[in-house]
Amino acid sequence: QVQLVESGGDLVQPGGSLRLSCVASVSISSFSSMGWYRQAPGKQRELVASITSDSTGGGVTYFADSVKGRFTIARDSAKNTVSLQMNRLKPEDTAVYYCRALRNYVAYWGQGTQVTVSS
């Protein structure tokens, strides 16, 4: 059974940084891609960043325009972890952040972690 557990969400001031982690219960090499989504109150869930596996693109990354140049995504196969480094955070980055993994066209989701950017 695949489980994804996110951590790292917190309250941070504008301009600050946070690092989110997503630990999988299985080898992340089994996923064709992994990504981070977010959902703000009253808004639809949106893709923030994603990264492909070594076997399906060799770590190709994607970032939403709103986070380009501020966020990075990385994969650590030894720890079965995908992380999202978020820098220069803005109030509009406030949302619940979810980890998603895709394997054989089936998507798996974590429970989410709250990120609040406020002074």
mmCIF file of N, CA and C in Angstrom:
data_model
loop_
_atom_site.group_PDB
_atom_site.id
_atom_site.type_symbol
_atom_site.label_atom_id
_atom_site.label_comp_id
_atom_site.label_asym_id
_atom_site.label_seq_id
_atom_site.Cartn_x
_atom_site.Cartn_y
_atom_site.Cartn_z
ATOM 1 N N GLN A 1 0.844 -1.186 0.000
ATOM 2 C CA GLN A 1 0.000 0.000 0.000
ATOM 3 C C GLN A 1 0.882 1.240 0.000
ATOM 4 N N VAL A 2 0.545 2.167 -0.865
ATOM 5 C CA VAL A 2 1.337 3.375 -0.975
ATOM 6 C C VAL A 2 0.833 4.423 0.010
ATOM 7 N N GLN A 3 1.744 4.955 0.785
ATOM 8 C CA GLN A 3 1.432 6.064 1.683
ATOM 9 C C GLN A 3 2.435 7.171 1.463
ATOM 10 N N LEU A 4 1.921 8.387 1.455
ATOM 11 C CA LEU A 4 2.755 9.575 1.323
ATOM 12 C C LEU A 4 2.508 10.444 2.548
ATOM 13 N N VAL A 5 3.570 10.845 3.206
ATOM 14 C CA VAL A 5 3.448 11.646 4.416
ATOM 15 C C VAL A 5 4.237 12.931 4.244
ATOM 16 N N GLU A 6 3.521 14.049 4.280
ATOM 17 C CA GLU A 6 4.159 15.357 4.149
ATOM 18 C C GLU A 6 4.499 15.930 5.526
ATOM 19 N N SER A 7 5.481 16.780 5.531
ATOM 20 C CA SER A 7 5.840 17.511 6.746
ATOM 21 C C SER A 7 6.548 18.801 6.348
ATOM 22 N N GLY A 8 6.680 19.691 7.325
ATOM 23 C CA GLY A 8 7.427 20.924 7.082
ATOM 24 C C GLY A 8 6.592 22.176 6.999
ATOM 25 N N GLY A 9 5.270 22.046 6.952
ATOM 26 C CA GLY A 9 4.435 23.235 6.891
ATOM 27 C C GLY A 9 4.523 24.035 8.184
ATOM 28 N N ASP A 10 4.344 25.335 8.042
ATOM 29 C CA ASP A 10 4.489 26.196 9.229
ATOM 30 C C ASP A 10 3.976 27.587 8.908
ATOM 31 N N LEU A 11 3.992 28.431 9.916
ATOM 32 C CA LEU A 11 3.700 29.852 9.753
ATOM 33 C C LEU A 11 5.033 30.565 9.546
ATOM 34 N N VAL A 12 5.119 31.347 8.482
ATOM 35 C CA VAL A 12 6.367 32.033 8.175
ATOM 36 C C VAL A 12 6.058 33.448 7.687
ATOM 37 N N GLN A 13 6.964 34.360 7.916
ATOM 38 C CA GLN A 13 6.767 35.740 7.481
ATOM 39 C C GLN A 13 7.057 35.878 5.989
ATOM 40 N N PRO A 14 6.458 36.864 5.347
ATOM 41 C CA PRO A 14 6.766 37.107 3.935
ATOM 42 C C PRO A 14 8.268 37.286 3.733
ATOM 43 N N GLY A 15 8.774 36.688 2.664
ATOM 44 C CA GLY A 15 10.200 36.722 2.397
ATOM 45 C C GLY A 15 10.969 35.575 3.007
ATOM 46 N N GLY A 16 10.307 34.805 3.854
ATOM 47 C CA GLY A 16 10.964 33.686 4.515
ATOM 48 C C GLY A 16 11.020 32.438 3.648
ATOM 49 N N SER A 17 11.542 31.372 4.235
ATOM 50 C CA SER A 17 11.720 30.109 3.521
ATOM 51 C C SER A 17 11.149 28.949 4.330
ATOM 52 N N LEU A 18 10.745 27.920 3.615
ATOM 53 C CA LEU A 18 10.319 26.664 4.218
ATOM 54 C C LEU A 18 10.746 25.525 3.307
ATOM 55 N N ARG A 19 10.932 24.378 3.922
ATOM 56 C CA ARG A 19 11.255 23.171 3.155
ATOM 57 C C ARG A 19 10.230 22.107 3.506
ATOM 58 N N LEU A 20 9.469 21.675 2.517
ATOM 59 C CA LEU A 20 8.498 20.608 2.706
ATOM 60 C C LEU A 20 9.116 19.278 2.281
ATOM 61 N N SER A 21 8.749 18.236 3.002
ATOM 62 C CA SER A 21 9.221 16.896 2.665
ATOM 63 C C SER A 21 8.041 15.956 2.500
ATOM 64 N N CYS A 22 8.193 15.020 1.594
ATOM 65 C CA CYS A 22 7.191 13.982 1.370
ATOM 66 C C CYS A 22 7.913 12.644 1.372
ATOM 67 N N VAL A 23 7.576 11.818 2.359
ATOM 68 C CA VAL A 23 8.202 10.501 2.474
ATOM 69 C C VAL A 23 7.214 9.452 1.989
ATOM 70 N N ALA A 24 7.682 8.586 1.085
ATOM 71 C CA ALA A 24 6.841 7.527 0.545
ATOM 72 C C ALA A 24 7.111 6.213 1.268
ATOM 73 N N SER A 25 6.085 5.378 1.356
ATOM 74 C CA SER A 25 6.219 4.078 2.021
ATOM 75 C C SER A 25 6.820 3.024 1.099
ATOM 76 N N VAL A 26 6.989 3.393 -0.170
ATOM 77 C CA VAL A 26 7.590 2.490 -1.143
ATOM 78 C C VAL A 26 8.695 3.243 -1.871
ATOM 79 N N SER A 27 9.450 2.527 -2.660
ATOM 80 C CA SER A 27 10.521 3.165 -3.415
ATOM 81 C C SER A 27 9.943 4.200 -4.385
ATOM 82 N N ILE A 28 10.485 5.416 -4.324
ATOM 83 C CA ILE A 28 9.968 6.450 -5.227
ATOM 84 C C ILE A 28 10.375 6.187 -6.666
ATOM 85 N N SER A 29 11.297 5.269 -6.866
ATOM 86 C CA SER A 29 11.678 4.909 -8.236
ATOM 87 C C SER A 29 10.529 4.212 -8.966
ATOM 88 N N SER A 30 9.536 3.739 -8.201
ATOM 89 C CA SER A 30 8.392 3.077 -8.815
ATOM 90 C C SER A 30 7.378 4.069 -9.392
ATOM 91 N N PHE A 31 7.560 5.342 -9.078
ATOM 92 C CA PHE A 31 6.644 6.363 -9.564
ATOM 93 C C PHE A 31 7.207 7.017 -10.819
ATOM 94 N N SER A 32 6.353 7.238 -11.796
ATOM 95 C CA SER A 32 6.800 7.920 -13.010
ATOM 96 C C SER A 32 7.060 9.395 -12.738
ATOM 97 N N SER A 33 6.317 9.952 -11.815
ATOM 98 C CA SER A 33 6.563 11.338 -11.431
ATOM 99 C C SER A 33 6.019 11.586 -10.037
ATOM 100 N N MET A 34 6.553 12.620 -9.415
ATOM 101 C CA MET A 34 6.052 13.071 -8.121
ATOM 102 C C MET A 34 5.930 14.583 -8.173
ATOM 103 N N GLY A 35 4.995 15.090 -7.399
ATOM 104 C CA GLY A 35 4.803 16.534 -7.452
ATOM 105 C C GLY A 35 4.173 17.086 -6.198
ATOM 106 N N TRP A 36 4.160 18.392 -6.166
ATOM 107 C CA TRP A 36 3.519 19.123 -5.072
ATOM 108 C C TRP A 36 2.393 19.972 -5.654
ATOM 109 N N TYR A 37 1.233 19.853 -5.019
ATOM 110 C CA TYR A 37 0.072 20.659 -5.346
ATOM 111 C C TYR A 37 -0.261 21.513 -4.125
ATOM 112 N N ARG A 38 -1.054 22.526 -4.352
ATOM 113 C CA ARG A 38 -1.529 23.318 -3.223
ATOM 114 C C ARG A 38 -2.966 23.745 -3.453
ATOM 115 N N GLN A 39 -3.637 23.967 -2.343
ATOM 116 C CA GLN A 39 -5.027 24.408 -2.410
ATOM 117 C C GLN A 39 -5.254 25.473 -1.347
ATOM 118 N N ALA A 40 -5.586 26.652 -1.824
ATOM 119 C CA ALA A 40 -5.917 27.756 -0.926
ATOM 120 C C ALA A 40 -7.427 27.757 -0.688
ATOM 121 N N PRO A 41 -7.883 28.348 0.413
ATOM 122 C CA PRO A 41 -9.312 28.389 0.695
ATOM 123 C C PRO A 41 -10.100 28.998 -0.455
ATOM 124 N N GLY A 42 -11.138 28.296 -0.875
ATOM 125 C CA GLY A 42 -11.997 28.800 -1.940
ATOM 126 C C GLY A 42 -11.432 28.672 -3.331
ATOM 127 N N LYS A 43 -10.290 28.020 -3.452
ATOM 128 C CA LYS A 43 -9.659 27.880 -4.773
ATOM 129 C C LYS A 43 -9.464 26.411 -5.116
ATOM 130 N N GLN A 44 -9.259 26.168 -6.399
ATOM 131 C CA GLN A 44 -9.005 24.807 -6.838
ATOM 132 C C GLN A 44 -7.564 24.392 -6.518
ATOM 133 N N ARG A 45 -7.378 23.108 -6.388
ATOM 134 C CA ARG A 45 -6.031 22.585 -6.189
ATOM 135 C C ARG A 45 -5.232 22.806 -7.464
ATOM 136 N N GLU A 46 -3.993 23.258 -7.294
ATOM 137 C CA GLU A 46 -3.159 23.549 -8.458
ATOM 138 C C GLU A 46 -1.787 22.898 -8.320
ATOM 139 N N LEU A 47 -1.218 22.562 -9.463
ATOM 140 C CA LEU A 47 0.124 21.990 -9.486
ATOM 141 C C LEU A 47 1.144 23.101 -9.265
ATOM 142 N N VAL A 48 2.046 22.851 -8.325
ATOM 143 C CA VAL A 48 3.094 23.815 -8.013
ATOM 144 C C VAL A 48 4.406 23.412 -8.671
ATOM 145 N N ALA A 49 4.782 22.146 -8.498
ATOM 146 C CA ALA A 49 6.044 21.665 -9.048
ATOM 147 C C ALA A 49 5.989 20.156 -9.173
ATOM 148 N N SER A 50 6.739 19.615 -10.117
ATOM 149 C CA SER A 50 6.799 18.177 -10.281
ATOM 150 C C SER A 50 8.178 17.786 -10.790
ATOM 151 N N ILE A 51 8.474 16.485 -10.633
ATOM 152 C CA ILE A 51 9.747 15.963 -11.089
ATOM 153 C C ILE A 51 9.530 14.537 -11.558
ATOM 154 N N THR A 52 10.126 14.198 -12.701
ATOM 155 C CA THR A 52 9.974 12.840 -13.224
ATOM 156 C C THR A 52 11.016 11.922 -12.593
ATOM 157 N N SER A 53 10.781 10.632 -12.737
ATOM 158 C CA SER A 53 11.729 9.661 -12.212
ATOM 159 C C SER A 53 12.887 9.497 -13.203
ATOM 160 N N ASP A 54 13.894 8.772 -12.773
ATOM 161 C CA ASP A 54 15.048 8.542 -13.643
ATOM 162 C C ASP A 54 14.649 7.776 -14.897
ATOM 163 N N SER A 55 13.667 6.893 -14.745
ATOM 164 C CA SER A 55 13.286 6.041 -15.870
ATOM 165 C C SER A 55 12.307 6.699 -16.822
ATOM 166 N N THR A 56 11.736 7.825 -16.414
ATOM 167 C CA THR A 56 10.752 8.488 -17.283
ATOM 168 C C THR A 56 11.105 9.948 -17.479
ATOM 169 N N GLY A 57 12.315 10.211 -17.842
ATOM 170 C CA GLY A 57 12.690 11.590 -18.132
ATOM 171 C C GLY A 57 13.936 12.054 -17.437
ATOM 172 N N GLY A 58 14.372 11.298 -16.438
ATOM 173 C CA GLY A 58 15.631 11.670 -15.814
ATOM 174 C C GLY A 58 15.574 12.901 -14.948
ATOM 175 N N GLY A 59 14.534 13.060 -14.200
ATOM 176 C CA GLY A 59 14.489 14.179 -13.273
ATOM 177 C C GLY A 59 14.095 15.497 -13.895
ATOM 178 N N VAL A 60 13.264 15.445 -14.912
ATOM 179 C CA VAL A 60 12.778 16.686 -15.532
ATOM 180 C C VAL A 60 11.815 17.364 -14.563
ATOM 181 N N THR A 61 12.003 18.655 -14.378
ATOM 182 C CA THR A 61 11.169 19.397 -13.435
ATOM 183 C C THR A 61 10.223 20.353 -14.142
ATOM 184 N N TYR A 62 9.150 20.647 -13.445
ATOM 185 C CA TYR A 62 8.161 21.631 -13.911
ATOM 186 C C TYR A 62 7.817 22.522 -12.732
ATOM 187 N N PHE A 63 7.643 23.804 -13.006
ATOM 188 C CA PHE A 63 7.231 24.752 -11.965
ATOM 189 C C PHE A 63 6.135 25.653 -12.518
ATOM 190 N N ALA A 64 5.152 25.904 -11.702
ATOM 191 C CA ALA A 64 4.130 26.880 -12.065
ATOM 192 C C ALA A 64 4.784 28.258 -12.199
ATOM 193 N N ASP A 65 4.250 29.074 -13.071
ATOM 194 C CA ASP A 65 4.828 30.404 -13.297
ATOM 195 C C ASP A 65 4.909 31.206 -11.998
ATOM 196 N N SER A 66 3.941 31.012 -11.138
ATOM 197 C CA SER A 66 3.882 31.801 -9.906
ATOM 198 C C SER A 66 5.006 31.488 -8.927
ATOM 199 N N VAL A 67 5.681 30.358 -9.116
ATOM 200 C CA VAL A 67 6.742 29.985 -8.165
ATOM 201 C C VAL A 67 8.114 29.847 -8.822
ATOM 202 N N LYS A 68 8.184 30.032 -10.126
ATOM 203 C CA LYS A 68 9.470 29.909 -10.824
ATOM 204 C C LYS A 68 10.489 30.872 -10.252
ATOM 205 N N GLY A 69 11.678 30.367 -10.010
ATOM 206 C CA GLY A 69 12.748 31.189 -9.465
ATOM 207 C C GLY A 69 12.727 31.280 -7.956
ATOM 208 N N ARG A 70 11.659 30.794 -7.329
ATOM 209 C CA ARG A 70 11.559 30.830 -5.867
ATOM 210 C C ARG A 70 11.534 29.437 -5.248
ATOM 211 N N PHE A 71 10.940 28.485 -5.938
ATOM 212 C CA PHE A 71 10.794 27.125 -5.420
ATOM 213 C C PHE A 71 11.702 26.180 -6.210
ATOM 214 N N THR A 72 12.196 25.159 -5.518
ATOM 215 C CA THR A 72 12.906 24.075 -6.188
ATOM 216 C C THR A 72 12.374 22.746 -5.661
ATOM 217 N N ILE A 73 12.457 21.729 -6.487
ATOM 218 C CA ILE A 73 12.008 20.390 -6.103
ATOM 219 C C ILE A 73 13.168 19.437 -6.286
ATOM 220 N N ALA A 74 13.274 18.505 -5.351
ATOM 221 C CA ALA A 74 14.379 17.546 -5.415
ATOM 222 C C ALA A 74 13.889 16.175 -4.969
ATOM 223 N N ARG A 75 14.571 15.188 -5.457
ATOM 224 C CA ARG A 75 14.212 13.796 -5.191
ATOM 225 C C ARG A 75 15.412 13.088 -4.566
ATOM 226 N N ASP A 76 15.176 12.336 -3.485
ATOM 227 C CA ASP A 76 16.225 11.554 -2.833
ATOM 228 C C ASP A 76 15.761 10.109 -2.790
ATOM 229 N N SER A 77 16.243 9.334 -3.738
ATOM 230 C CA SER A 77 15.788 7.948 -3.835
ATOM 231 C C SER A 77 16.221 7.115 -2.636
ATOM 232 N N ALA A 78 17.350 7.431 -2.053
ATOM 233 C CA ALA A 78 17.841 6.663 -0.901
ATOM 234 C C ALA A 78 16.916 6.815 0.305
ATOM 235 N N LYS A 79 16.267 7.976 0.394
ATOM 236 C CA LYS A 79 15.372 8.238 1.530
ATOM 237 C C LYS A 79 13.906 8.163 1.129
ATOM 238 N N ASN A 80 13.651 7.834 -0.134
ATOM 239 C CA ASN A 80 12.268 7.775 -0.638
ATOM 240 C C ASN A 80 11.523 9.075 -0.351
ATOM 241 N N THR A 81 12.204 10.160 -0.623
ATOM 242 C CA THR A 81 11.680 11.476 -0.265
ATOM 243 C C THR A 81 11.738 12.432 -1.452
ATOM 244 N N VAL A 82 10.700 13.253 -1.545
ATOM 245 C CA VAL A 82 10.697 14.382 -2.459
ATOM 246 C C VAL A 82 10.495 15.634 -1.625
ATOM 247 N N SER A 83 11.309 16.623 -1.876
ATOM 248 C CA SER A 83 11.231 17.842 -1.084
ATOM 249 C C SER A 83 10.915 19.043 -1.963
ATOM 250 N N LEU A 84 10.342 20.041 -1.330
ATOM 251 C CA LEU A 84 10.033 21.296 -2.009
ATOM 252 C C LEU A 84 10.646 22.416 -1.182
ATOM 253 N N GLN A 85 11.661 23.046 -1.722
ATOM 254 C CA GLN A 85 12.285 24.181 -1.065
ATOM 255 C C GLN A 85 11.601 25.446 -1.550
ATOM 256 N N MET A 86 11.059 26.193 -0.612
ATOM 257 C CA MET A 86 10.300 27.394 -0.952
ATOM 258 C C MET A 86 11.002 28.611 -0.364
ATOM 259 N N ASN A 87 11.434 29.496 -1.226
ATOM 260 C CA ASN A 87 12.124 30.716 -0.812
ATOM 261 C C ASN A 87 11.312 31.949 -1.200
ATOM 262 N N ARG A 88 11.633 33.044 -0.560
ATOM 263 C CA ARG A 88 10.963 34.338 -0.845
ATOM 264 C C ARG A 88 9.447 34.160 -0.867
ATOM 265 N N LEU A 89 8.960 33.565 0.195
ATOM 266 C CA LEU A 89 7.532 33.262 0.278
ATOM 267 C C LEU A 89 6.689 34.522 0.325
ATOM 268 N N LYS A 90 5.509 34.401 -0.288
ATOM 269 C CA LYS A 90 4.560 35.515 -0.368
ATOM 270 C C LYS A 90 3.251 35.101 0.316
ATOM 271 N N PRO A 91 2.468 36.070 0.744
ATOM 272 C CA PRO A 91 1.170 35.722 1.353
ATOM 273 C C PRO A 91 0.312 34.855 0.433
ATOM 274 N N GLU A 92 0.431 35.062 -0.861
ATOM 275 C CA GLU A 92 -0.380 34.270 -1.796
ATOM 276 C C GLU A 92 0.092 32.821 -1.922
ATOM 277 N N ASP A 93 1.188 32.479 -1.279
ATOM 278 C CA ASP A 93 1.628 31.082 -1.226
ATOM 279 C C ASP A 93 0.919 30.307 -0.120
ATOM 280 N N THR A 94 0.144 31.006 0.681
ATOM 281 C CA THR A 94 -0.596 30.355 1.765
ATOM 282 C C THR A 94 -1.580 29.334 1.211
ATOM 283 N N ALA A 95 -1.464 28.099 1.684
ATOM 284 C CA ALA A 95 -2.315 27.014 1.191
ATOM 285 C C ALA A 95 -1.968 25.740 1.934
ATOM 286 N N VAL A 96 -2.788 24.728 1.704
ATOM 287 C CA VAL A 96 -2.411 23.372 2.115
ATOM 288 C C VAL A 96 -1.649 22.765 0.939
ATOM 289 N N TYR A 97 -0.480 22.242 1.234
ATOM 290 C CA TYR A 97 0.369 21.664 0.203
ATOM 291 C C TYR A 97 0.283 20.141 0.265
ATOM 292 N N TYR A 98 0.046 19.536 -0.889
ATOM 293 C CA TYR A 98 -0.127 18.084 -0.982
ATOM 294 C C TYR A 98 0.957 17.484 -1.876
ATOM 295 N N CYS A 99 1.411 16.342 -1.458
ATOM 296 C CA CYS A 99 2.333 15.544 -2.263
ATOM 297 C C CYS A 99 1.520 14.562 -3.107
ATOM 298 N N ARG A 100 1.922 14.392 -4.343
ATOM 299 C CA ARG A 100 1.235 13.469 -5.244
ATOM 300 C C ARG A 100 2.272 12.630 -5.970
ATOM 301 N N ALA A 101 1.963 11.333 -6.080
ATOM 302 C CA ALA A 101 2.834 10.422 -6.814
ATOM 303 C C ALA A 101 2.015 9.681 -7.851
ATOM 304 N N LEU A 102 2.600 9.457 -9.005
ATOM 305 C CA LEU A 102 1.890 8.802 -10.112
ATOM 306 C C LEU A 102 2.594 7.514 -10.486
ATOM 307 N N ARG A 103 1.816 6.437 -10.504
ATOM 308 C CA ARG A 103 2.373 5.147 -10.888
ATOM 309 C C ARG A 103 1.333 4.371 -11.681
ATOM 310 N N ASN A 104 1.675 3.967 -12.860
ATOM 311 C CA ASN A 104 0.755 3.200 -13.722
ATOM 312 C C ASN A 104 -0.595 3.921 -13.846
ATOM 313 N N TYR A 105 -0.539 5.228 -14.019
ATOM 314 C CA TYR A 105 -1.716 6.071 -14.235
ATOM 315 C C TYR A 105 -2.598 6.168 -12.988
ATOM 316 N N VAL A 106 -2.102 5.716 -11.857
ATOM 317 C CA VAL A 106 -2.828 5.853 -10.600
ATOM 318 C C VAL A 106 -2.128 6.911 -9.760
ATOM 319 N N ALA A 107 -2.907 7.853 -9.244
ATOM 320 C CA ALA A 107 -2.350 8.931 -8.431
ATOM 321 C C ALA A 107 -2.562 8.642 -6.951
ATOM 322 N N TYR A 108 -1.510 8.885 -6.187
ATOM 323 C CA TYR A 108 -1.552 8.731 -4.742
ATOM 324 C C TYR A 108 -1.300 10.104 -4.115
ATOM 325 N N TRP A 109 -2.029 10.373 -3.030
ATOM 326 C CA TRP A 109 -1.951 11.687 -2.395
ATOM 327 C C TRP A 109 -1.604 11.553 -0.919
ATOM 328 N N GLY A 110 -0.890 12.549 -0.432
ATOM 329 C CA GLY A 110 -0.665 12.652 0.990
ATOM 330 C C GLY A 110 -1.809 13.413 1.642
ATOM 331 N N GLN A 111 -1.700 13.604 2.957
ATOM 332 C CA GLN A 111 -2.798 14.230 3.702
ATOM 333 C C GLN A 111 -2.700 15.745 3.699
ATOM 334 N N GLY A 112 -1.563 16.284 3.285
ATOM 335 C CA GLY A 112 -1.390 17.728 3.202
ATOM 336 C C GLY A 112 -0.708 18.324 4.417
ATOM 337 N N THR A 113 -0.054 19.446 4.179
ATOM 338 C CA THR A 113 0.602 20.188 5.256
ATOM 339 C C THR A 113 0.341 21.679 5.021
ATOM 340 N N GLN A 114 -0.010 22.380 6.105
ATOM 341 C CA GLN A 114 -0.426 23.776 5.997
ATOM 342 C C GLN A 114 0.785 24.708 5.960
ATOM 343 N N VAL A 115 0.774 25.581 4.966
ATOM 344 C CA VAL A 115 1.772 26.645 4.882
ATOM 345 C C VAL A 115 1.040 27.975 4.963
ATOM 346 N N THR A 116 1.414 28.786 5.929
ATOM 347 C CA THR A 116 0.804 30.095 6.104
ATOM 348 C C THR A 116 1.888 31.165 6.057
ATOM 349 N N VAL A 117 1.736 32.104 5.150
ATOM 350 C CA VAL A 117 2.702 33.188 5.006
ATOM 351 C C VAL A 117 2.016 34.480 5.447
ATOM 352 N N SER A 118 2.443 34.988 6.575
ATOM 353 C CA SER A 118 1.783 36.158 7.143
ATOM 354 C C SER A 118 2.712 36.868 8.121
ATOM 355 N N SER A 119 2.555 38.177 8.185
ATOM 356 C CA SER A 119 3.336 38.949 9.151
ATOM 357 C C SER A 119 2.548 39.146 10.431
#
